[in-house]
Amino acid sequence: MEILKKFDMIPQRMVLKTAWLIGFLMGPAFVHGQVSRPGKHTLRDFNNRKDFLDFITNELKFENNVPPDYDDDFATVIKCEMHVENFDSINEANMDFTATVLLHLSWYDHRFSQFQIKNIADGYVEIDAKNLEKLWVPDLYFPNEKRAYYHNVLMPNKMLRVYKGGDVTYSTRLSITLSCPMDFRHYPFDKQTCKIEIESFSYNDGNIQLKWSNSSDGPVFLDKSTEHMPQFEVIAISTRNFSATRRDLGNHSCLVVEFTLARNIGYYLVQMYIPSFLVVMLSWISFWLNVNAVPGRISLGVLTVLTMTTQSSGVNASLPHVSYTKAIDIWMSTCLMFVFFALIEFAVANVLVRKDTNNGFKFKHIFSIPRSGVDKKINSKEKTENGKDPEQGEESSPAKPRKKGLSCGMRWAMYCDVGSRISFPIMFAIFNIAYWGYYLKQLKNPQAI
């Protein structure tokens, strides 16, 4: 009763002010259904970096193993930059390429904005690879990857930095071998488009959104070493982002960078085109030899045919067995056809030379031996050696030397050689004009890939 009497003695105005103040402070907590926990959104000071690392890697390691906005209605935006150090190899046979890249990721994590570290001049704290395993980093992978590995010499090449205010950057260095479907229809005047795809593995686009960084130098930077590749030259780079649909897993954010590679034809000019051009010209020497020089013309023709066949096989040894015709196939096949027809021309000329004798080609002698011609040749030889006619048994008077003219067959064989000396170079020159004119135009066309 005494307490009630004392309470009545308190001025009513003071009681109303006290009740209004309590309601103002507790109102937002009751609206959200809970009382706010003290200290959750207040800054916490650390004296040095070690205390900060111990706190986030030990006390907060479970809270920091999920995306920053995992429980919210919006996705965490991950900005990406890529530094391509080198294209280690581009393999046409396996249709893949290997590149060494530095991948830089940045995002905002509000869980680090409540901490403040004293005596930090740089404005950030580095977290090494050992402590990095206890924190969340984006779970990215490369959909078109065949093989990949992180560089671990002397230490794992990955690092994370936490800046004042909650900004986080993550950098790692890795070598990846990625598939690159190629089209060899214009080989070796071809252009190939190889791409690197980056995608979130576990979280869909409702939790993680991947975007290319809008830096002034562009999101993808090529090192100067890429300018000295032996076979290819990077002529264009394009980037894009989209949502990749997975079966029963929703849409996942994906980034793509495409490299347009143009092949350098200097190697192929020296190793393929010029030697085959010279072999074709070598086969034309047969037209300038005597028609009766059978061993020399046969050896020259067979040698050039075998050389072109071997060279054509060597060209295709380093390429996949595709079902369509390549530009180099057209060149090699045409050169082989020219040297083959040069050998056929000698066979025709040799037949024309012998057409006035029994040794000439006749269809009726394909499956039979002309005995009469052989007997006449033997009798003529005996008559010449003994100085008498074997049939009459008398000595024949010595024949007077007389000047013999060219036979009709020899004349036609020489006409064939003279015509080949002119027609073969002209036809080969027309082929070269058409071939180089078409494919050099395709090489200069930026849209011809």
Coordinates of C-alpha atoms in Angstrom, one line a residue:
M1 CA 0.0 0.0 0.0
E2 CA 2.8 2.3 0.8
I3 CA 4.3 1.7 -2.7
L4 CA 1.1 2.6 -4.4
K5 CA 0.9 5.7 -2.4
K6 CA 4.4 6.6 -3.5
F7 CA 3.5 5.9 -7.1
D8 CA 0.5 8.2 -6.9
M9 CA 2.8 10.9 -5.7
I10 CA 4.7 10.8 -9.1
P11 CA 3.5 13.5 -11.5
Q12 CA 1.3 12.1 -14.2
R13 CA 3.1 14.1 -16.9
M14 CA 6.4 12.3 -16.1
V15 CA 4.7 8.9 -16.4
L16 CA 3.4 9.7 -19.8
K17 CA 6.8 10.8 -21.1
T18 CA 8.4 7.7 -19.8
A19 CA 5.8 5.4 -21.5
W20 CA 6.2 7.3 -24.8
L21 CA 10.0 7.0 -24.7
I22 CA 9.8 3.2 -24.1
G23 CA 7.3 2.7 -26.9
F24 CA 9.4 4.7 -29.3
L25 CA 12.5 2.6 -28.6
M26 CA 10.7 -0.8 -28.6
G27 CA 8.3 -0.1 -31.5
P28 CA 10.5 -1.2 -34.5
A29 CA 11.5 -4.4 -32.7
F30 CA 7.8 -5.4 -32.2
V31 CA 7.0 -4.5 -35.7
H32 CA 9.5 -7.1 -37.0
G33 CA 8.5 -9.7 -34.5
Q34 CA 11.7 -9.8 -32.6
V35 CA 13.9 -7.6 -30.4
S36 CA 17.1 -6.6 -32.2
R37 CA 20.3 -8.2 -30.9
P38 CA 22.7 -5.7 -29.4
G39 CA 26.0 -5.3 -31.2
K40 CA 25.0 -7.0 -34.5
H41 CA 25.1 -3.8 -36.6
T42 CA 27.6 -1.9 -34.6
L43 CA 31.2 -1.5 -35.6
R44 CA 33.7 -3.7 -33.8
D45 CA 37.2 -2.5 -33.5
F46 CA 40.4 -4.7 -33.8
N47 CA 43.8 -3.6 -32.8
N48 CA 45.7 -5.5 -35.6
R49 CA 45.2 -7.7 -38.5
K50 CA 45.9 -10.9 -36.7
D51 CA 43.0 -10.4 -34.3
F52 CA 40.7 -9.7 -37.2
L53 CA 41.8 -12.9 -39.1
D54 CA 41.4 -15.0 -36.0
F55 CA 37.9 -13.7 -35.5
I56 CA 36.6 -14.1 -39.0
T57 CA 38.2 -17.5 -39.6
N58 CA 37.3 -19.1 -36.2
E59 CA 34.3 -17.4 -34.7
L60 CA 32.5 -16.5 -38.0
K61 CA 33.7 -19.3 -40.3
F62 CA 30.2 -21.0 -40.4
E63 CA 28.4 -17.7 -41.1
N64 CA 31.0 -16.8 -43.8
N65 CA 30.6 -20.1 -45.8
V66 CA 27.5 -19.0 -47.6
P67 CA 27.0 -16.0 -50.1
P68 CA 26.5 -12.6 -48.4
D69 CA 22.9 -12.2 -49.5
Y70 CA 21.9 -15.8 -49.3
D71 CA 18.9 -15.2 -47.0
D72 CA 17.7 -12.1 -48.8
D73 CA 15.5 -11.6 -51.9
F74 CA 18.3 -10.3 -54.2
A75 CA 21.4 -11.9 -55.7
T76 CA 25.0 -11.2 -54.9
V77 CA 26.7 -9.5 -57.9
I78 CA 30.1 -10.9 -58.7
K79 CA 32.2 -8.7 -61.1
C80 CA 34.8 -10.5 -63.1
E81 CA 38.1 -9.5 -64.8
M82 CA 40.4 -11.8 -66.7
H83 CA 44.1 -11.3 -67.5
V84 CA 45.3 -13.8 -70.2
E85 CA 49.0 -14.3 -69.7
N86 CA 49.6 -16.7 -72.5
F87 CA 48.0 -19.1 -75.0
D88 CA 50.2 -22.1 -74.3
S89 CA 49.0 -24.2 -77.2
I90 CA 46.3 -24.5 -79.8
N91 CA 45.8 -28.1 -80.9
E92 CA 43.9 -28.6 -84.1
A93 CA 43.9 -32.4 -83.9
N94 CA 42.2 -32.4 -80.4
M95 CA 40.3 -29.2 -81.1
D96 CA 41.2 -27.5 -77.9
F97 CA 43.5 -24.8 -76.6
T98 CA 45.4 -24.2 -73.3
A99 CA 45.6 -20.8 -71.7
T100 CA 47.2 -19.4 -68.5
V101 CA 44.9 -16.8 -66.9
L102 CA 44.7 -14.6 -63.8
L103 CA 41.0 -14.4 -62.7
H104 CA 40.0 -11.4 -60.6
L105 CA 36.6 -11.4 -58.8
S106 CA 35.0 -8.7 -56.7
W107 CA 31.8 -8.4 -54.7
Y108 CA 30.3 -6.6 -51.7
D109 CA 30.0 -8.5 -48.4
H110 CA 28.0 -6.6 -45.8
R111 CA 29.2 -9.0 -43.1
F112 CA 32.6 -7.4 -43.2
S113 CA 31.3 -3.8 -43.0
Q114 CA 30.7 -4.1 -39.3
F115 CA 34.4 -4.5 -38.5
Q116 CA 37.0 -1.8 -38.3
I117 CA 40.8 -2.4 -38.0
K118 CA 43.0 0.2 -36.6
N119 CA 46.4 1.2 -38.0
I120 CA 45.7 0.0 -41.6
A121 CA 47.3 2.3 -44.1
D122 CA 46.4 0.3 -47.2
G123 CA 42.8 0.1 -46.5
Y124 CA 42.5 -3.7 -46.8
V125 CA 43.5 -6.9 -45.2
E126 CA 45.1 -9.8 -47.2
I127 CA 44.0 -13.3 -46.5
D128 CA 46.3 -16.1 -47.6
A129 CA 45.5 -19.4 -49.1
K130 CA 45.4 -21.3 -45.8
N131 CA 42.9 -19.0 -44.2
L132 CA 41.0 -18.6 -47.4
E133 CA 39.6 -22.2 -47.1
K134 CA 37.5 -21.1 -44.1
L135 CA 35.8 -18.2 -46.0
W136 CA 33.3 -18.2 -48.8
V137 CA 34.4 -17.6 -52.4
P138 CA 32.3 -17.9 -55.5
D139 CA 32.1 -21.6 -56.6
L140 CA 32.8 -21.0 -60.3
Y141 CA 33.7 -23.6 -62.9
F142 CA 34.4 -23.7 -66.7
P143 CA 31.7 -25.7 -68.6
N144 CA 33.9 -26.2 -71.7
E145 CA 37.0 -27.2 -69.7
K146 CA 38.9 -30.5 -70.3
R147 CA 41.7 -30.1 -67.8
A148 CA 42.7 -27.4 -65.3
Y149 CA 45.0 -26.9 -62.3
Y150 CA 46.0 -24.2 -59.9
H151 CA 49.6 -23.0 -59.7
N152 CA 51.1 -24.0 -56.4
V153 CA 54.7 -22.9 -56.8
L154 CA 56.0 -21.8 -54.3
M155 CA 52.6 -21.3 -52.6
P156 CA 49.1 -21.6 -54.0
N157 CA 48.5 -18.7 -56.3
K158 CA 45.3 -17.4 -54.9
M159 CA 44.5 -14.4 -52.6
L160 CA 41.6 -12.6 -51.0
R161 CA 41.5 -9.0 -49.8
V162 CA 38.9 -7.5 -47.5
Y163 CA 38.6 -3.7 -47.9
K164 CA 37.1 -1.1 -45.4
G165 CA 33.4 -1.0 -45.9
G166 CA 32.9 -4.6 -47.0
D167 CA 34.3 -4.8 -50.5
V168 CA 36.1 -8.1 -51.3
T169 CA 38.4 -9.0 -54.1
Y170 CA 39.6 -12.5 -55.0
S171 CA 42.4 -13.4 -57.4
T172 CA 43.7 -16.8 -58.6
R173 CA 46.1 -18.0 -61.3
L174 CA 45.3 -21.2 -63.2
S175 CA 46.0 -23.0 -66.4
I176 CA 43.0 -24.5 -68.3
T177 CA 42.6 -26.6 -71.4
L178 CA 39.3 -25.9 -73.0
S179 CA 37.5 -27.4 -76.0
C180 CA 37.3 -25.3 -79.1
P181 CA 35.2 -26.7 -82.1
M182 CA 37.0 -25.7 -85.3
D183 CA 36.1 -25.4 -88.9
F184 CA 38.9 -26.3 -91.4
R185 CA 37.1 -25.6 -94.7
H186 CA 39.5 -22.6 -95.3
Y187 CA 42.6 -24.2 -93.7
P188 CA 45.2 -22.7 -93.7
F189 CA 43.4 -19.4 -94.4
D190 CA 40.9 -20.0 -91.6
K191 CA 39.8 -18.1 -88.6
Q192 CA 38.8 -19.9 -85.4
T193 CA 36.6 -18.7 -82.5
C194 CA 37.7 -20.1 -79.2
K195 CA 35.8 -19.2 -76.0
I196 CA 36.1 -19.4 -72.2
E197 CA 32.9 -20.0 -70.3
I198 CA 32.5 -19.2 -66.6
E199 CA 29.5 -20.3 -64.6
S200 CA 28.3 -20.7 -61.0
F201 CA 28.1 -24.4 -60.1
S202 CA 25.9 -24.5 -57.0
Y203 CA 23.9 -21.3 -56.9
N204 CA 21.4 -20.2 -59.5
D205 CA 21.0 -16.6 -60.7
G206 CA 18.7 -15.9 -57.8
N207 CA 21.7 -16.1 -55.5
I208 CA 24.6 -15.1 -57.7
Q209 CA 24.8 -12.9 -60.7
L210 CA 28.0 -12.9 -62.7
K211 CA 28.9 -9.7 -64.6
W212 CA 31.9 -8.5 -66.5
S213 CA 33.7 -5.6 -64.9
N214 CA 33.3 -2.2 -66.6
S215 CA 36.9 -1.1 -66.2
S216 CA 38.4 1.4 -68.6
D217 CA 40.8 -1.2 -70.1
G218 CA 38.0 -3.7 -70.6
P219 CA 37.2 -6.9 -68.6
V220 CA 39.6 -9.1 -70.6
F221 CA 43.3 -8.1 -70.9
L222 CA 45.8 -9.9 -73.1
D223 CA 49.5 -10.0 -72.2
K224 CA 52.1 -8.9 -74.7
S225 CA 53.3 -12.5 -75.0
T226 CA 50.1 -13.4 -76.8
E227 CA 51.3 -11.2 -79.7
H228 CA 54.1 -13.6 -80.5
M229 CA 52.2 -16.9 -81.0
P230 CA 53.8 -19.0 -83.8
Q231 CA 50.6 -19.9 -85.8
F232 CA 47.8 -17.6 -84.7
E233 CA 47.0 -14.0 -84.0
V234 CA 44.2 -12.7 -81.8
I235 CA 42.3 -10.2 -84.0
A236 CA 39.1 -9.7 -81.9
I237 CA 37.8 -10.2 -78.3
S238 CA 34.1 -10.1 -77.4
T239 CA 32.4 -10.7 -74.0
R240 CA 28.8 -11.4 -73.1
N241 CA 26.8 -12.8 -70.2
F242 CA 23.6 -14.8 -70.1
S243 CA 21.7 -17.3 -68.1
A244 CA 22.4 -21.0 -68.8
T245 CA 19.4 -23.3 -68.2
R246 CA 20.2 -26.6 -66.5
R247 CA 17.8 -29.5 -66.3
D248 CA 15.9 -29.4 -63.0
L249 CA 18.4 -27.0 -61.6
G250 CA 17.1 -23.6 -62.8
N251 CA 19.0 -20.8 -64.5
H252 CA 22.6 -20.2 -63.7
S253 CA 24.5 -17.0 -64.5
C254 CA 27.2 -17.5 -67.1
L255 CA 30.0 -15.4 -68.6
V256 CA 31.6 -15.9 -72.0
V257 CA 34.7 -14.4 -73.6
E258 CA 35.3 -15.2 -77.3
F259 CA 38.7 -14.9 -78.9
T260 CA 38.8 -14.7 -82.7
L261 CA 42.1 -16.2 -83.9
A262 CA 43.5 -15.8 -87.5
R263 CA 46.1 -18.2 -88.7
N264 CA 49.4 -17.0 -89.9
I265 CA 50.1 -18.5 -93.4
G266 CA 53.9 -17.8 -93.5
Y267 CA 54.8 -21.2 -92.2
Y268 CA 52.5 -22.9 -94.7
L269 CA 53.9 -20.9 -97.6
V270 CA 57.4 -22.0 -96.8
Q271 CA 56.7 -25.6 -95.9
M272 CA 53.8 -26.6 -98.2
Y273 CA 52.9 -24.2 -101.0
I274 CA 56.4 -23.3 -102.3
P275 CA 57.7 -26.9 -102.3
S276 CA 54.6 -28.3 -104.0
F277 CA 54.8 -25.4 -106.6
L278 CA 58.4 -26.4 -107.4
V279 CA 57.6 -30.1 -107.7
V280 CA 54.9 -29.2 -110.3
M281 CA 57.4 -27.2 -112.2
L282 CA 60.0 -30.0 -111.9
S283 CA 57.5 -32.3 -113.7
W284 CA 57.5 -30.0 -116.7
I285 CA 61.2 -30.8 -117.4
S286 CA 59.9 -34.0 -118.9
F287 CA 58.4 -32.1 -121.8
W288 CA 61.9 -30.7 -122.8
L289 CA 63.6 -34.1 -122.8
N290 CA 63.9 -36.2 -126.0
V291 CA 61.0 -38.5 -126.6
N292 CA 63.3 -41.5 -126.7
A293 CA 64.8 -40.7 -123.2
V294 CA 62.5 -43.3 -121.7
P295 CA 64.4 -44.0 -118.4
G296 CA 64.8 -40.3 -117.5
R297 CA 61.2 -39.3 -118.2
I298 CA 59.8 -42.2 -116.3
S299 CA 62.0 -41.6 -113.3
L300 CA 61.1 -37.9 -113.3
G301 CA 57.4 -38.5 -113.5
V302 CA 57.3 -41.2 -110.9
L303 CA 59.5 -39.2 -108.5
T304 CA 57.2 -36.1 -108.7
V305 CA 54.1 -38.2 -108.2
L306 CA 55.5 -39.9 -105.1
T307 CA 56.7 -36.6 -103.7
M308 CA 53.3 -34.9 -104.0
T309 CA 51.6 -38.0 -102.4
T310 CA 54.0 -37.9 -99.4
Q311 CA 53.7 -34.2 -99.0
S312 CA 49.9 -34.4 -99.0
S313 CA 49.9 -37.1 -96.4
G314 CA 52.2 -35.0 -94.2
V315 CA 49.9 -32.0 -94.3
N316 CA 46.9 -34.0 -93.1
A317 CA 48.8 -35.9 -90.4
S318 CA 48.4 -33.0 -87.9
L319 CA 44.7 -32.4 -88.6
P320 CA 41.5 -34.3 -87.6
H321 CA 39.9 -36.6 -90.1
V322 CA 37.1 -34.4 -91.2
S323 CA 34.6 -35.3 -93.9
Y324 CA 34.7 -32.1 -95.9
T325 CA 37.3 -30.7 -98.3
K326 CA 39.8 -28.2 -97.0
A327 CA 41.6 -25.4 -98.9
I328 CA 44.9 -27.2 -98.6
D329 CA 43.3 -30.4 -100.0
I330 CA 42.3 -28.5 -103.1
W331 CA 45.8 -27.3 -103.6
M332 CA 47.5 -30.6 -103.0
S333 CA 45.0 -32.5 -105.2
T334 CA 45.4 -30.1 -108.1
C335 CA 49.2 -30.3 -107.9
L336 CA 49.1 -34.1 -107.8
M337 CA 46.8 -34.0 -110.8
F338 CA 49.3 -31.8 -112.7
V339 CA 52.3 -34.1 -112.1
F340 CA 50.2 -37.2 -112.8
F341 CA 49.1 -35.9 -116.2
A342 CA 52.7 -35.0 -117.0
L343 CA 53.5 -38.7 -116.5
I344 CA 50.5 -39.6 -118.7
E345 CA 51.7 -37.2 -121.4
F346 CA 54.9 -39.1 -121.7
A347 CA 53.1 -42.4 -122.0
V348 CA 51.0 -40.9 -124.9
A349 CA 54.1 -39.5 -126.6
N350 CA 55.9 -42.8 -126.4
V351 CA 52.9 -44.6 -127.9
L352 CA 52.8 -42.1 -130.8
V353 CA 56.5 -42.6 -131.5
R354 CA 56.0 -46.4 -131.9
K355 CA 52.7 -46.3 -133.8
D356 CA 54.4 -46.7 -137.2
T357 CA 56.1 -49.9 -136.1
N358 CA 54.9 -53.3 -134.8
N359 CA 55.8 -52.1 -131.4
G360 CA 53.1 -49.5 -131.4
F361 CA 50.0 -49.9 -129.4
K362 CA 47.1 -51.8 -131.0
F363 CA 44.0 -53.0 -129.2
K364 CA 44.2 -56.3 -131.0
H365 CA 47.6 -57.0 -129.4
I366 CA 46.4 -56.6 -125.8
F367 CA 46.0 -60.4 -125.3
S368 CA 48.3 -61.7 -128.1
I369 CA 51.9 -61.5 -129.3
P370 CA 52.5 -60.3 -132.9
R371 CA 54.8 -63.1 -134.1
S372 CA 55.1 -61.8 -137.7
G373 CA 56.6 -58.6 -136.5
V374 CA 59.1 -60.5 -134.4
D375 CA 60.1 -62.8 -137.2
K376 CA 60.7 -59.8 -139.6
K377 CA 62.8 -58.1 -137.1
I378 CA 65.0 -61.2 -136.6
N379 CA 65.4 -61.8 -140.3
S380 CA 66.4 -58.2 -140.9
K381 CA 69.0 -58.4 -138.1
E382 CA 70.5 -61.6 -139.6
K383 CA 70.7 -60.1 -143.1
T384 CA 72.5 -57.1 -141.8
E385 CA 75.1 -59.1 -139.8
N386 CA 75.9 -61.7 -142.5
G387 CA 75.7 -59.4 -145.5
K388 CA 73.4 -61.7 -147.4
D389 CA 69.8 -62.5 -147.7
P390 CA 69.0 -65.6 -145.5
E391 CA 66.1 -66.6 -147.8
Q392 CA 68.1 -66.5 -151.1
G393 CA 71.3 -67.7 -149.6
E394 CA 73.3 -65.0 -151.6
E395 CA 75.3 -62.1 -150.4
S396 CA 73.5 -58.9 -150.8
S397 CA 75.1 -55.8 -152.0
P398 CA 75.9 -53.2 -149.3
A399 CA 73.0 -50.7 -149.0
K400 CA 73.7 -47.1 -149.8
P401 CA 73.2 -44.8 -147.0
R402 CA 70.2 -42.6 -147.3
K403 CA 68.8 -39.8 -145.3
K404 CA 65.7 -40.8 -143.3
G405 CA 63.0 -38.2 -142.4
L406 CA 60.9 -38.1 -139.2
S407 CA 58.2 -40.6 -139.1
C408 CA 54.6 -39.5 -138.6
G409 CA 54.5 -40.9 -135.1
M410 CA 57.6 -39.1 -134.0
R411 CA 56.2 -35.9 -135.4
W412 CA 53.0 -36.2 -133.4
A413 CA 54.9 -37.0 -130.3
M414 CA 57.0 -33.9 -130.7
Y415 CA 53.8 -31.8 -131.2
C416 CA 52.4 -33.3 -128.0
D417 CA 55.5 -32.3 -126.1
V418 CA 55.5 -28.7 -127.5
G419 CA 51.8 -28.3 -126.7
S420 CA 52.4 -29.5 -123.2
R421 CA 55.2 -27.0 -122.7
I422 CA 52.7 -24.2 -123.2
S423 CA 49.4 -25.6 -122.0
F424 CA 50.5 -27.0 -118.6
P425 CA 52.0 -23.7 -117.3
I426 CA 49.0 -21.7 -118.6
M427 CA 46.5 -23.9 -116.9
F428 CA 48.5 -23.9 -113.6
A429 CA 48.7 -20.1 -113.7
I430 CA 44.9 -19.9 -114.2
F431 CA 44.4 -22.2 -111.2
N432 CA 46.8 -20.1 -109.0
I433 CA 45.0 -16.9 -109.9
A434 CA 41.6 -18.4 -109.0
Y435 CA 42.8 -20.1 -105.8
W436 CA 44.8 -17.3 -104.3
G437 CA 42.3 -14.7 -105.3
Y438 CA 39.4 -16.4 -103.6
Y439 CA 41.2 -17.5 -100.3
L440 CA 43.1 -14.2 -99.8
K441 CA 39.8 -12.4 -100.1
Q442 CA 38.3 -14.7 -97.5
L443 CA 41.3 -14.1 -95.2
K444 CA 40.8 -10.4 -95.3
N445 CA 37.1 -10.7 -94.7
P446 CA 36.5 -10.2 -91.0
Q447 CA 33.2 -12.1 -91.1
A448 CA 34.7 -15.2 -92.8
I449 CA 35.3 -17.6 -89.9

